Short mmCIF file of C-alpha atoms in Angstrom, two decimals:
data_model
loop_
_atom_site.label_atom_id
_atom_site.label_comp_id
_atom_site.label_asym_id
_atom_site.label_seq_id
_atom_site.Cartn_x
_atom_site.Cartn_y
_atom_site.Cartn_z
CA MET Z 1 146.99 89.27 38.23
CA ARG Z 2 150.13 90.77 39.33
CA ALA Z 3 151.51 91.03 42.86
CA GLN Z 4 154.41 93.31 43.85
CA ASP Z 5 157.57 91.39 44.38
CA PRO Z 6 158.61 92.02 48.10
CA ALA Z 7 162.21 92.60 47.05
CA GLY Z 8 161.08 95.39 44.58
CA ARG Z 9 162.58 93.62 41.61
CA GLY Z 10 159.36 93.53 39.59
CA HIS Z 11 156.12 91.66 39.52
CA ARG Z 12 155.13 88.05 39.91
CA GLN Z 13 152.52 87.02 37.29
CA VAL Z 14 150.75 83.69 36.78
CA VAL Z 15 150.22 83.18 33.06
CA GLY Z 16 148.01 80.20 32.36
CA ALA Z 17 149.37 77.41 34.57
CA ASP Z 18 153.00 78.62 34.56
CA VAL Z 19 154.73 80.61 37.35
CA ARG Z 20 156.79 83.31 35.64
CA ALA Z 21 158.75 86.20 36.88
CA VAL Z 22 157.95 89.44 34.89
CA ARG Z 23 159.85 92.66 35.10
CA PRO Z 24 157.78 95.86 35.18
CA GLY Z 25 158.27 96.36 31.50
CA GLY Z 26 156.78 92.93 30.81
CA GLU Z 27 160.06 91.14 29.91
CA ARG Z 28 160.17 87.56 31.27
CA ASP Z 29 162.79 87.12 33.98
CA VAL Z 30 162.36 83.29 34.53
CA GLN Z 31 161.05 81.02 31.92
CA PRO Z 32 159.05 77.97 32.95
CA VAL Z 33 160.97 74.75 32.67
CA VAL Z 34 159.31 72.19 30.39
CA ASP Z 35 161.02 68.77 29.91
CA GLN Z 36 160.33 67.75 26.30
CA ALA Z 37 160.15 64.11 27.46
CA ASP Z 38 157.34 65.07 29.87
CA ARG Z 39 155.08 66.81 27.40
CA PRO Z 40 152.03 64.77 26.59
CA ARG Z 41 151.91 63.23 23.11
CA GLY Z 42 150.39 65.54 20.56
CA ALA Z 43 150.92 68.79 22.60
CA ALA Z 44 152.64 71.48 20.68
CA GLU Z 45 155.42 73.39 22.26
CA GLY Z 46 154.10 76.05 24.66
CA GLU Z 47 150.77 74.45 24.89
CA ASP Z 48 149.47 73.67 28.39
CA ALA Z 49 148.50 70.10 27.63
CA ASP Z 50 147.59 69.25 31.19
CA ARG Z 51 144.90 71.84 31.17
CA GLN Z 52 143.51 70.87 27.74
CA VAL Z 53 143.49 67.04 28.30
CA VAL Z 54 141.45 65.68 31.13
CA ARG Z 55 143.10 62.25 31.06
CA LEU Z 56 146.74 61.68 30.22
CA PRO Z 57 148.84 58.52 30.26
CA ILE Z 58 150.52 58.03 33.58
CA ARG Z 59 153.96 58.28 32.13
CA ASP Z 60 153.13 61.69 30.72
CA ARG Z 61 152.00 63.26 33.90
CA VAL Z 62 154.84 64.99 35.66
CA LEU Z 63 154.97 67.52 38.56
CA ARG Z 64 151.30 67.81 39.47
CA THR Z 65 151.01 69.00 44.55
CA ASP Z 66 147.26 68.86 53.54
CA LEU Z 67 144.42 69.90 53.24
CA HIS Z 68 144.66 69.38 56.91
CA ASP Z 69 141.25 70.98 57.05
CA ALA Z 70 137.81 69.58 56.90
CA GLU Z 71 136.10 71.75 54.36
CA PRO Z 72 132.54 72.12 55.40
CA GLY Z 73 129.89 73.48 53.24
CA ARG Z 74 129.38 73.27 49.43
CA GLN Z 75 129.11 76.92 48.55
CA GLY Z 76 127.89 77.58 45.04
CA VAL Z 77 125.99 74.34 44.56
CA PRO Z 78 122.27 74.61 43.62
CA ASP Z 79 120.04 73.18 46.27
CA ASP Z 80 118.90 70.35 44.09
CA ALA Z 81 122.53 69.43 43.56
CA LYS Z 82 123.44 68.98 47.15
CA ASP Z 83 123.47 65.69 49.04
CA VAL Z 84 120.02 64.23 49.26
CA THR Z 85 121.09 62.49 52.39
CA ALA Z 86 121.77 65.75 54.39
CA GLY Z 87 120.89 65.00 57.96
CA ALA Z 88 121.44 61.30 57.67
CA GLY Z 89 124.15 59.40 59.42
CA VAL Z 90 127.54 58.75 57.82
CA GLY Z 91 126.79 55.12 57.28
CA ASP Z 92 123.43 55.96 55.50
CA GLU Z 93 125.09 58.53 53.34
CA MET Z 94 127.70 56.09 52.36
CA GLU Z 95 125.21 53.47 51.40
CA SER Z 96 122.76 55.73 49.48
CA SER Z 97 125.48 57.59 47.38
CA GLU Z 98 128.04 54.85 47.01
CA ARG Z 99 126.62 53.55 43.66
CA GLN Z 100 126.70 56.93 41.92
CA HIS Z 101 130.30 57.58 42.82
CA ARG Z 102 132.03 54.13 42.56
CA ASP Z 103 131.81 53.74 38.74
CA SER Z 104 132.61 57.40 38.03
CA PHE Z 105 135.74 57.76 40.15
CA SER Z 106 137.42 54.36 40.44
CA ASP Z 107 139.85 55.14 37.69
CA MET Z 108 141.57 58.15 39.37
CA LYS Z 109 144.85 59.05 37.68
CA GLN Z 110 148.06 58.09 39.23
CA VAL Z 111 150.85 60.55 38.75
CA ARG Z 112 154.62 60.79 39.37
CA LEU Z 113 155.73 62.45 42.57
CA GLY Z 114 158.03 65.07 41.17
CA ARG Z 115 160.72 63.37 39.10
CA THR Z 116 160.76 60.19 41.12
CA GLY Z 117 159.34 56.94 39.78
CA LEU Z 118 156.81 56.87 42.62
CA LYS Z 119 153.10 57.00 41.45
CA VAL Z 120 150.63 58.61 43.69
CA SER Z 121 146.90 59.45 43.18
CA GLU Z 122 146.24 63.05 42.22
CA ILE Z 123 144.32 63.57 45.45
CA CYS Z 124 145.91 62.76 48.77
CA LEU Z 125 143.63 62.08 51.70
CA GLY Z 126 144.78 64.02 54.79
CA MET Z 127 144.32 61.90 57.89
CA MET Z 128 144.59 64.74 60.39
CA SER Z 129 140.80 64.58 60.71
CA TYR Z 130 140.83 61.03 62.09
CA GLY Z 131 142.18 59.94 65.37
CA ASP Z 132 141.11 61.05 68.94
CA PRO Z 133 138.30 63.57 69.27
CA ALA Z 134 139.71 64.50 72.66
CA TRP Z 135 142.62 66.24 70.71
CA ARG Z 136 140.28 68.46 68.65
CA ASP Z 137 136.50 68.73 68.58
CA TRP Z 138 136.25 68.05 64.91
CA VAL Z 139 138.38 64.90 64.83
CA LEU Z 140 136.55 61.63 63.97
CA ASP Z 141 137.32 58.42 65.78
CA GLU Z 142 138.19 55.21 64.00
CA GLU Z 143 134.65 53.96 63.62
CA ALA Z 144 133.51 57.35 62.15
CA ALA Z 145 136.63 57.52 59.89
CA ASP Z 146 136.14 54.08 58.42
CA PRO Z 147 133.62 55.08 55.64
CA PHE Z 148 135.95 57.94 54.50
CA VAL Z 149 138.89 55.60 53.86
CA ARG Z 150 136.59 53.07 52.15
CA ARG Z 151 135.23 55.79 49.86
CA ALA Z 152 138.76 57.05 49.07
CA VAL Z 153 139.95 53.56 48.24
CA GLU Z 154 136.91 52.85 46.04
CA ALA Z 155 137.59 56.13 44.26
CA GLY Z 156 141.18 55.11 43.46
CA ILE Z 157 142.87 57.27 46.04
CA THR Z 158 146.24 55.59 46.91
CA PHE Z 159 148.04 58.41 48.77
CA PHE Z 160 147.52 59.00 52.42
CA ASP Z 161 149.24 61.62 54.62
CA THR Z 162 149.41 61.80 58.51
CA ALA Z 163 151.89 62.97 61.17
CA ASP Z 164 153.09 61.92 64.53
CA VAL Z 165 151.56 65.01 66.17
CA TYR Z 166 148.01 64.47 64.84
CA SER Z 167 145.93 63.43 67.80
CA LEU Z 168 149.38 62.84 69.43
CA GLY Z 169 149.85 59.60 67.66
CA ALA Z 170 146.29 58.37 67.50
CA SER Z 171 145.92 59.47 63.78
CA GLU Z 172 148.78 57.18 62.80
CA THR Z 173 147.18 54.33 64.70
CA VAL Z 174 143.90 54.82 62.92
CA THR Z 175 145.52 55.33 59.62
CA GLY Z 176 147.39 52.13 59.88
CA ARG Z 177 144.44 50.07 60.87
CA LEU Z 178 142.17 51.35 58.14
CA LEU Z 179 144.69 51.05 55.37
CA ALA Z 180 145.46 47.42 56.44
CA LYS Z 181 141.64 46.82 56.32
CA TYR Z 182 141.03 48.14 52.78
CA PHE Z 183 144.25 47.22 50.98
CA THR Z 184 145.34 43.64 50.61
CA SER Z 185 148.99 44.60 50.03
CA ARG Z 186 151.22 47.16 51.66
CA ASP Z 187 152.65 47.87 48.19
CA ASP Z 188 149.26 49.11 46.92
CA TYR Z 189 149.24 52.47 48.70
CA VAL Z 190 151.63 55.23 49.44
CA LEU Z 191 151.99 56.24 53.09
CA ALA Z 192 153.40 59.53 54.29
CA THR Z 193 153.91 60.80 57.85
CA LYS Z 194 155.88 63.59 59.38
CA VAL Z 195 158.38 64.37 62.29
CA PHE Z 196 159.23 67.65 64.11
CA SER Z 197 156.40 68.74 66.30
CA VAL Z 198 156.21 68.54 70.09
CA MET Z 199 155.07 65.22 71.26
CA SER Z 200 155.45 65.56 74.99
CA ASP Z 201 157.14 67.93 77.58
CA LYS Z 202 160.32 65.89 77.45
CA PRO Z 203 163.32 67.91 76.17
CA ASN Z 204 164.18 65.67 73.18
CA ASP Z 205 160.64 64.79 72.05
CA ALA Z 206 160.44 67.48 69.40
CA GLY Z 207 162.54 68.99 66.61
CA LEU Z 208 164.88 67.40 64.02
CA SER Z 209 167.84 66.27 66.12
CA ARG Z 210 169.30 62.86 65.24
CA LYS Z 211 167.87 61.54 68.43
CA HIS Z 212 164.35 62.62 67.71
CA VAL Z 213 164.35 61.69 64.07
CA LEU Z 214 165.49 58.21 64.68
CA ALA Z 215 163.16 57.71 67.59
CA GLY Z 216 160.34 59.41 65.70
CA ILE Z 217 160.42 57.00 62.83
CA ASP Z 218 160.41 53.95 65.08
CA ASN Z 219 157.51 55.33 67.04
CA SER Z 220 155.62 56.07 63.82
CA LEU Z 221 156.12 52.71 62.38
CA ARG Z 222 154.96 51.04 65.55
CA ARG Z 223 151.73 53.08 65.68
CA LEU Z 224 151.15 52.56 61.91
CA GLY Z 225 151.74 48.90 62.18
CA VAL Z 226 154.06 48.81 59.20
CA ASP Z 227 157.82 48.26 58.64
CA HIS Z 228 158.31 51.29 56.45
CA VAL Z 229 156.70 54.53 55.19
CA ASP Z 230 156.92 55.62 51.65
CA LEU Z 231 157.40 59.33 52.34
CA TYR Z 232 159.04 60.57 55.67
CA GLN Z 233 158.66 64.36 55.94
CA ILE Z 234 160.03 67.01 58.23
CA HIS Z 235 157.01 68.98 59.42
CA ARG Z 236 158.90 72.33 59.64
CA PHE Z 237 162.46 73.65 59.50
CA ASP Z 238 164.22 73.36 62.84
CA PRO Z 239 166.57 76.37 63.41
CA ASP Z 240 168.01 74.75 66.56
CA THR Z 241 169.48 71.75 64.80
CA PRO Z 242 172.43 71.84 62.29
CA VAL Z 243 171.22 71.01 58.80
CA GLU Z 244 173.94 68.42 58.48
CA GLU Z 245 172.66 66.48 61.48
CA THR Z 246 169.08 66.40 60.24
CA MET Z 247 169.94 65.43 56.72
CA GLU Z 248 172.36 62.64 57.85
CA ALA Z 249 169.78 61.35 60.16
CA LEU Z 250 167.09 61.25 57.44
CA HIS Z 251 169.61 59.55 55.08
CA ASP Z 252 170.08 56.87 57.71
CA VAL Z 253 166.34 56.35 57.95
CA VAL Z 254 166.15 55.62 54.24
CA ARG Z 255 169.35 53.40 54.32
CA ALA Z 256 167.80 51.43 57.13
CA GLY Z 257 164.73 50.73 54.95
CA LYS Z 258 162.33 52.53 57.23
CA ALA Z 259 161.49 55.15 54.56
CA ARG Z 260 161.53 55.04 50.74
CA TYR Z 261 161.65 58.78 50.21
CA ILE Z 262 161.97 61.98 52.26
CA GLY Z 263 160.03 65.23 51.97
CA ALA Z 264 159.82 68.60 53.59
CA SER Z 265 157.04 71.02 54.60
CA SER Z 266 156.59 74.80 54.89
CA MET Z 267 159.77 76.74 55.12
CA TYR Z 268 161.57 79.53 53.24
CA ALA Z 269 162.95 78.57 49.80
CA TRP Z 270 166.46 79.39 50.98
CA GLN Z 271 166.17 76.99 53.90
CA PHE Z 272 164.91 74.21 51.48
CA ALA Z 273 167.73 74.93 49.07
CA LYS Z 274 170.31 74.87 51.88
CA MET Z 275 169.10 71.38 53.10
CA GLN Z 276 169.10 70.05 49.52
CA HIS Z 277 172.53 71.36 48.90
CA THR Z 278 173.87 69.87 52.05
CA ALA Z 279 172.44 66.46 51.23
CA ARG Z 280 173.80 66.62 47.66
CA ALA Z 281 177.30 67.63 48.91
CA HIS Z 282 177.57 64.75 51.16
CA GLY Z 283 175.94 62.16 48.93
CA TRP Z 284 172.94 61.84 51.23
CA THR Z 285 169.32 61.26 50.39
CA GLU Z 286 167.60 64.55 49.06
CA PHE Z 287 164.03 65.61 49.50
CA VAL Z 288 161.59 64.69 46.68
CA SER Z 289 158.57 66.69 47.86
CA MET Z 290 157.47 69.86 49.39
CA GLN Z 291 154.27 70.14 51.44
CA ASN Z 292 153.51 73.79 51.61
CA HIS Z 293 150.76 76.24 52.24
CA TYR Z 294 149.31 77.10 48.82
CA ASN Z 295 145.74 77.83 47.53
CA LEU Z 296 143.78 80.27 45.51
CA VAL Z 297 143.71 82.95 48.31
CA TYR Z 298 147.35 82.34 49.40
CA ARG Z 299 149.79 82.32 46.46
CA GLU Z 300 152.91 83.74 47.95
CA GLU Z 301 154.62 80.39 47.23
CA GLU Z 302 154.69 81.37 43.61
CA ARG Z 303 157.42 83.97 44.25
CA GLU Z 304 160.20 81.64 45.34
CA MET Z 305 159.31 78.09 46.45
CA LEU Z 306 157.25 76.94 43.43
CA PRO Z 307 159.82 78.04 40.93
CA LEU Z 308 162.51 76.29 42.88
CA CYS Z 309 160.50 73.04 43.06
CA ALA Z 310 159.67 73.26 39.25
CA ASP Z 311 163.36 73.68 38.39
CA GLN Z 312 164.58 70.87 40.68
CA GLY Z 313 161.73 68.40 39.89
CA ILE Z 314 160.23 68.44 43.39
CA GLY Z 315 156.73 67.27 43.83
CA VAL Z 316 154.44 69.78 45.49
CA ILE Z 317 151.62 68.49 47.79
CA PRO Z 318 149.97 71.56 49.26
CA TRP Z 319 148.25 71.66 52.66
CA SER Z 320 145.07 73.69 53.18
CA PRO Z 321 144.19 73.77 49.41
CA LEU Z 322 140.81 75.23 50.37
CA ALA Z 323 142.19 77.77 52.76
CA ARG Z 324 140.97 76.16 56.02
CA GLY Z 325 137.60 75.75 54.26
CA LEU Z 326 137.22 79.44 53.34
CA LEU Z 327 136.91 78.45 49.67
CA ALA Z 328 134.22 75.96 50.50
CA GLY Z 329 132.11 78.48 52.45
CA ASN Z 330 132.79 77.66 56.09
CA ARG Z 331 132.95 81.25 57.13
CA GLY Z 332 131.70 84.70 56.14
CA ARG Z 333 132.83 88.23 56.30
CA GLY Z 334 133.34 89.79 59.72
CA ASN Z 335 134.86 86.57 61.06
CA GLU Z 336 131.57 84.76 60.88
CA ARG Z 337 132.29 81.02 61.67
CA ARG Z 338 129.84 78.43 60.31
CA THR Z 339 131.43 75.13 61.48
CA THR Z 340 132.95 73.62 64.55
CA ARG Z 341 136.36 73.61 63.00
CA SER Z 342 136.34 77.20 61.74
CA ALA Z 343 135.22 78.24 65.18
CA ASN Z 344 138.36 76.92 66.95
CA ASP Z 345 140.90 76.69 64.17
CA ALA Z 346 144.26 78.09 65.35
CA PHE Z 347 145.17 79.01 61.82
CA SER Z 348 142.00 80.74 60.86
CA ASN Z 349 143.50 84.21 61.37
CA MET Z 350 145.75 83.61 58.32
CA TYR Z 351 142.92 84.90 56.09
CA THR Z 352 141.03 88.27 56.30
CA ASP Z 353 137.98 89.95 54.70
CA ASP Z 354 140.20 91.12 51.81
CA ASP Z 355 140.31 87.52 50.62
CA PHE Z 356 136.60 87.38 50.07
CA ALA Z 357 137.07 89.05 46.67
CA VAL Z 358 138.61 85.71 45.55
CA VAL Z 359 136.09 83.64 47.50
CA ASP Z 360 133.22 85.49 45.75
CA VAL Z 361 134.55 84.92 42.26
CA ASN Z 362 135.30 81.24 43.06
CA ALA Z 363 131.58 80.94 44.05
CA GLU Z 364 130.41 82.65 40.87
CA VAL Z 365 132.48 80.30 38.68
CA ALA Z 366 131.12 77.30 40.66
CA ALA Z 367 127.57 78.48 40.27
CA GLU Z 368 128.01 78.94 36.53
CA ARG Z 369 129.35 75.43 36.30
CA GLY Z 370 126.84 73.95 38.68
CA VAL Z 371 129.35 72.52 41.03
CA ALA Z 372 130.55 73.01 44.51
CA SER Z 373 132.89 75.88 45.21
CA ALA Z 374 135.39 73.43 46.56
CA GLN Z 375 135.56 71.70 43.19
CA VAL Z 376 136.54 74.85 41.42
CA ALA Z 377 139.24 75.78 43.94
CA LEU Z 378 140.73 72.35 43.75
CA ALA Z 379 140.49 72.30 39.96
CA TRP Z 380 142.47 75.57 39.86
CA LEU Z 381 145.12 74.07 42.12
CA LEU Z 382 145.38 70.84 40.07
CA SER Z 383 145.85 72.99 36.89
CA ARG Z 384 149.23 74.17 38.29
CA PRO Z 385 151.97 72.11 36.54
CA VAL Z 386 154.14 71.94 39.60
CA VAL Z 387 151.38 70.60 41.84
CA THR Z 388 151.32 66.79 42.28
CA ALA Z 389 148.44 66.19 44.68
CA PRO Z 390 146.69 68.51 47.13
CA ILE Z 391 146.11 66.96 50.60
CA VAL Z 392 142.43 66.96 51.29
CA GLY Z 393 140.77 66.40 54.60
CA ALA Z 394 137.18 65.43 55.07
CA THR Z 395 134.71 65.14 57.90
CA LYS Z 396 131.73 64.78 55.63
CA LEU Z 397 131.52 62.40 52.75
CA SER Z 398 130.49 65.26 50.44
CA HIS Z 399 133.89 66.92 51.16
CA LEU Z 400 135.65 63.84 49.81
CA ASP Z 401 133.30 63.53 46.81
CA ASP Z 402 133.96 67.16 45.84
CA ALA Z 403 137.68 66.51 45.91
CA ILE Z 404 137.35 63.47 43.77
CA ALA Z 405 135.02 65.31 41.36
CA ALA Z 406 137.59 68.16 41.03
CA THR Z 407 139.92 65.89 39.26
CA GLU Z 408 137.45 65.70 36.36
CA LEU Z 409 136.92 69.46 36.21
CA THR Z 410 139.01 71.45 33.64
CA LEU Z 411 138.85 75.28 33.94
CA ASP Z 412 139.34 77.36 30.78
CA GLU Z 413 141.71 80.21 30.49
CA LYS Z 414 139.08 82.93 31.06
CA GLU Z 415 137.87 81.20 34.25
CA ILE Z 416 141.41 80.95 35.51
CA GLU Z 417 142.08 84.63 34.83
CA ARG Z 418 138.88 85.58 36.68
CA LEU Z 419 139.88 83.47 39.69
CA GLU Z 420 143.33 84.97 39.88
CA ALA Z 421 142.50 88.47 39.21
CA PRO Z 422 141.32 89.59 42.72
CA TYR Z 423 144.32 88.13 44.51
CA VAL Z 424 145.72 90.19 47.36
CA PRO Z 425 149.35 89.76 48.44
CA HIS Z 426 149.91 88.36 51.94
CA PRO Z 427 152.70 88.24 54.45
CA VAL Z 428 154.37 84.85 54.67
CA LEU Z 429 151.93 82.54 56.48
CA GLY Z 430 152.15 78.91 57.59
CA HIS Z 431 155.82 78.54 58.45
#
């Protein structure tokens, strides 16, 4: 699949799992960066060992990347393969299906976050779905969220992502309580949260000023009930605050022991590069991760951001890996909405009927494999070398089970080519 480069310099092509720039004549403009020390043992030069080998030693897995959605529906799954507990309560579903999942998924791979020494599970549970239902209709309260965190922990998920703005703080509160319940030690899981979004109508309760960053981390730690987070992320770029002010404040958060690492979220590649350069020039803490908008129907990040992250060793942890549930079958053509969330999702207009060509092929591959469409879409994302762990949200246990199962699904080259072929370029979305 090729998409016209917006600058007119040529075409962007995805070959196998590598992001490459290709001039119109076919000559490669940018070669994928492969660290010889990071290639799995026994892999020949040029071989995509991550795609060929389902399980690799932890030390050999490098650069693998919210779903802030709940992905309803399991499009592409035969009726006899769907949850036998459909219609049962969450607790009943948990009890009846617990045994068949625990043994299969308890050894989920732990991978490095970019070039850091930090290990995270290759699926991150997005906690946006848990908090205060008064904030959004589809949000689950603490009691309803409990089985999801339990299932995640039993499956080997150790990476959890939230933000101060989710349920206006209630998500952090629920996250902190449930993680304390299911982990005996704070060191056994990786906790990420974010700062930037508007928290109130007060003038300094938003953005990336020094005042808000320092107040934001203290408020998040209080709600989470911990003395530090592992990854403190800026939720967006703040054009109203000097980059130097933001990066120094984040550095001071790390120096104070309140965060171990810092990360960024959706922005233009030049903005990310500018912030990294500023930190490096002053000897301040640099970002180690990028939480961006990336999935099978939105691949514009392959033009600039992902090559930058690959070159710099930045871990990529995409939000909306199922395109707000589009790739899981939560809506149809003509703006048909099939779930509560898809009916009132403020981001749902990011995708159009043109994207259903990709959705249809994804469903076809899933049907051929006898798995849920969500599994195929996530398996494709996990096949990208630069992706560390997609952030997956779930409001049904089947959503979480599909994400876990995707880590065991390896797509072949022909399947990947079929999935990528119908892609339609988009304007920049999600910033």
